[in-house]
């Protein structure tokens, strides 16, 4: 009896995994979902792939081929021509791509960094400091966010002309130094999740407004600051319309976006599309590097992962 009982129990345990294996179904929904995601990813990266391939395609092969060349004869000549056969070399003494990159960096980093600091301090005040009229002021700023800034473009341009700032870099730099409502709103939502108990303990230790901001709020909200820095930097880096309005006719202040817009007139032969693509690749490279370096903090910031109470 005991042997039979043991045999029955052991056979039941042996059959159990088999039953589980039989119940497993082929994950059709998961396969379809991942297939669609892969196809969508390929669709998104397809233009970048064609630009990258074309940038290494010889001009002769582009002229003679009737369709897109998927397997070109590899050459780096288009990248050389960007830095050697450029009208900006004669005018300002350096290639337009390099000059545009340098101008873009300092014209973008200065307002983004200072504006991010101002927005962060404002967000800290709205989030953690009690003062009269706080909610009314915040509501007014939210209402201002609704209005499209493009509607005030002509008025802003007239205003800058009256200040004698045009042509010049001041319209691209000065407004950004005062921060942005959208950035402040995002940072406030993040700081609302930081425990008030930490601030009370810091006050008991003798920290003031600036001590709490730099030693507690900023370190805890660093992912949000980095995410907003990336958004602001990418926006300023790709800013074409503002640069076109206020920097036209100033070769020494050309930005990267303006240079990439002028590349079709600087290299306008039939086989120069590889040079256009090479310039586009060089223009995208800094943003790709920035995202790779800041990817971890960027995702944390967008996820709004603040310290909870």
PDB file of N, CA, C and O in Angstrom, residues 121-132 134-135 199 203 209 212:
ATOM      1  N   UNK A 121      14.634  77.923  -9.459  1.00  0.00           N
ATOM      2  CA  UNK A 121      14.371  78.715  -8.261  1.00  0.00           C
ATOM      3  C   UNK A 121      12.890  79.089  -8.183  1.00  0.00           C
ATOM      4  O   UNK A 121      12.267  79.031  -7.108  1.00  0.00           O
ATOM      5  N   UNK A 122      12.297  79.463  -9.324  1.00  0.00           N
ATOM      6  CA  UNK A 122      10.873  79.796  -9.345  1.00  0.00           C
ATOM      7  C   UNK A 122      10.018  78.577  -8.995  1.00  0.00           C
ATOM      8  O   UNK A 122       9.043  78.683  -8.237  1.00  0.00           O
ATOM      9  N   UNK A 123      10.387  77.420  -9.535  1.00  0.00           N
ATOM     10  CA  UNK A 123       9.641  76.201  -9.236  1.00  0.00           C
ATOM     11  C   UNK A 123       9.740  75.842  -7.756  1.00  0.00           C
ATOM     12  O   UNK A 123       8.751  75.422  -7.140  1.00  0.00           O
ATOM     13  N   UNK A 124      10.918  76.024  -7.171  1.00  0.00           N
ATOM     14  CA  UNK A 124      11.097  75.764  -5.738  1.00  0.00           C
ATOM     15  C   UNK A 124      10.220  76.695  -4.898  1.00  0.00           C
ATOM     16  O   UNK A 124       9.579  76.269  -3.927  1.00  0.00           O
ATOM     17  N   UNK A 125      10.153  77.973  -5.285  1.00  0.00           N
ATOM     18  CA  UNK A 125       9.325  78.934  -4.553  1.00  0.00           C
ATOM     19  C   UNK A 125       7.844  78.575  -4.660  1.00  0.00           C
ATOM     20  O   UNK A 125       7.111  78.591  -3.660  1.00  0.00           O
ATOM     21  N   UNK A 126       7.378  78.225  -5.860  1.00  0.00           N
ATOM     22  CA  UNK A 126       5.974  77.874  -6.037  1.00  0.00           C
ATOM     23  C   UNK A 126       5.624  76.556  -5.353  1.00  0.00           C
ATOM     24  O   UNK A 126       4.483  76.351  -4.936  1.00  0.00           O
ATOM     25  N   UNK A 127       6.576  75.663  -5.247  1.00  0.00           N
ATOM     26  CA  UNK A 127       6.314  74.340  -4.700  1.00  0.00           C
ATOM     27  C   UNK A 127       6.381  74.301  -3.178  1.00  0.00           C
ATOM     28  O   UNK A 127       5.525  73.674  -2.529  1.00  0.00           O
ATOM     29  N   UNK A 128       7.383  74.960  -2.594  1.00  0.00           N
ATOM     30  CA  UNK A 128       7.647  74.768  -1.172  1.00  0.00           C
ATOM     31  C   UNK A 128       7.542  76.030  -0.316  1.00  0.00           C
ATOM     32  O   UNK A 128       7.538  75.928   0.906  1.00  0.00           O
ATOM     33  N   UNK A 129       7.496  77.196  -0.908  1.00  0.00           N
ATOM     34  CA  UNK A 129       7.450  78.428  -0.137  1.00  0.00           C
ATOM     35  C   UNK A 129       6.018  78.953  -0.100  1.00  0.00           C
ATOM     36  O   UNK A 129       5.347  79.036  -1.137  1.00  0.00           O
ATOM     37  N   UNK A 130       5.546  79.314   1.078  1.00  0.00           N
ATOM     38  CA  UNK A 130       4.208  79.864   1.232  1.00  0.00           C
ATOM     39  C   UNK A 130       4.279  81.389   1.185  1.00  0.00           C
ATOM     40  O   UNK A 130       4.966  82.003   1.984  1.00  0.00           O
ATOM     41  N   UNK A 131       3.565  81.974   0.229  1.00  0.00           N
ATOM     42  CA  UNK A 131       3.486  83.426   0.155  1.00  0.00           C
ATOM     43  C   UNK A 131       2.127  83.816  -0.425  1.00  0.00           C
ATOM     44  O   UNK A 131       1.475  83.016  -1.108  1.00  0.00           O
ATOM     45  N   UNK A 132       1.705  85.019  -0.157  1.00  0.00           N
ATOM     46  CA  UNK A 132       0.376  85.477  -0.550  1.00  0.00           C
ATOM     47  C   UNK A 132       0.277  85.614  -2.075  1.00  0.00           C
ATOM     48  O   UNK A 132       1.167  86.159  -2.721  1.00  0.00           O
ATOM     49  N   UNK A 134       0.237  83.120  -4.249  1.00  0.00           N
ATOM     50  CA  UNK A 134       1.018  82.121  -4.987  1.00  0.00           C
ATOM     51  C   UNK A 134       0.180  81.394  -6.025  1.00  0.00           C
ATOM     52  O   UNK A 134       0.586  81.274  -7.191  1.00  0.00           O
ATOM     53  N   UNK A 135      -0.987  80.929  -5.635  1.00  0.00           N
ATOM     54  CA  UNK A 135      -1.825  80.159  -6.556  1.00  0.00           C
ATOM     55  C   UNK A 135      -2.355  81.034  -7.689  1.00  0.00           C
ATOM     56  O   UNK A 135      -2.506  80.567  -8.815  1.00  0.00           O
ATOM     57  N   UNK A 199      12.855  69.279   4.114  1.00  0.00           N
ATOM     58  CA  UNK A 199      13.051  70.723   4.195  1.00  0.00           C
ATOM     59  C   UNK A 199      12.954  71.219   5.628  1.00  0.00           C
ATOM     60  O   UNK A 199      13.717  72.099   6.047  1.00  0.00           O
ATOM     61  N   UNK A 203      15.849  73.130   7.720  1.00  0.00           N
ATOM     62  CA  UNK A 203      15.662  74.423   8.395  1.00  0.00           C
ATOM     63  C   UNK A 203      16.103  74.344   9.849  1.00  0.00           C
ATOM     64  O   UNK A 203      16.681  75.293  10.392  1.00  0.00           O
ATOM     65  N   UNK A 209      17.138  79.645   2.419  1.00  0.00           N
ATOM     66  CA  UNK A 209      16.507  79.415   1.110  1.00  0.00           C
ATOM     67  C   UNK A 209      17.501  78.817   0.121  1.00  0.00           C
ATOM     68  O   UNK A 209      17.243  77.778  -0.496  1.00  0.00           O
ATOM     69  N   UNK A 212      18.960  75.261   1.147  1.00  0.00           N
ATOM     70  CA  UNK A 212      18.018  74.170   0.883  1.00  0.00           C
ATOM     71  C   UNK A 212      17.944  73.881  -0.611  1.00  0.00           C
ATOM     72  O   UNK A 212      17.898  72.719  -1.034  1.00  0.00           O
TER      73      UNK A 212
END
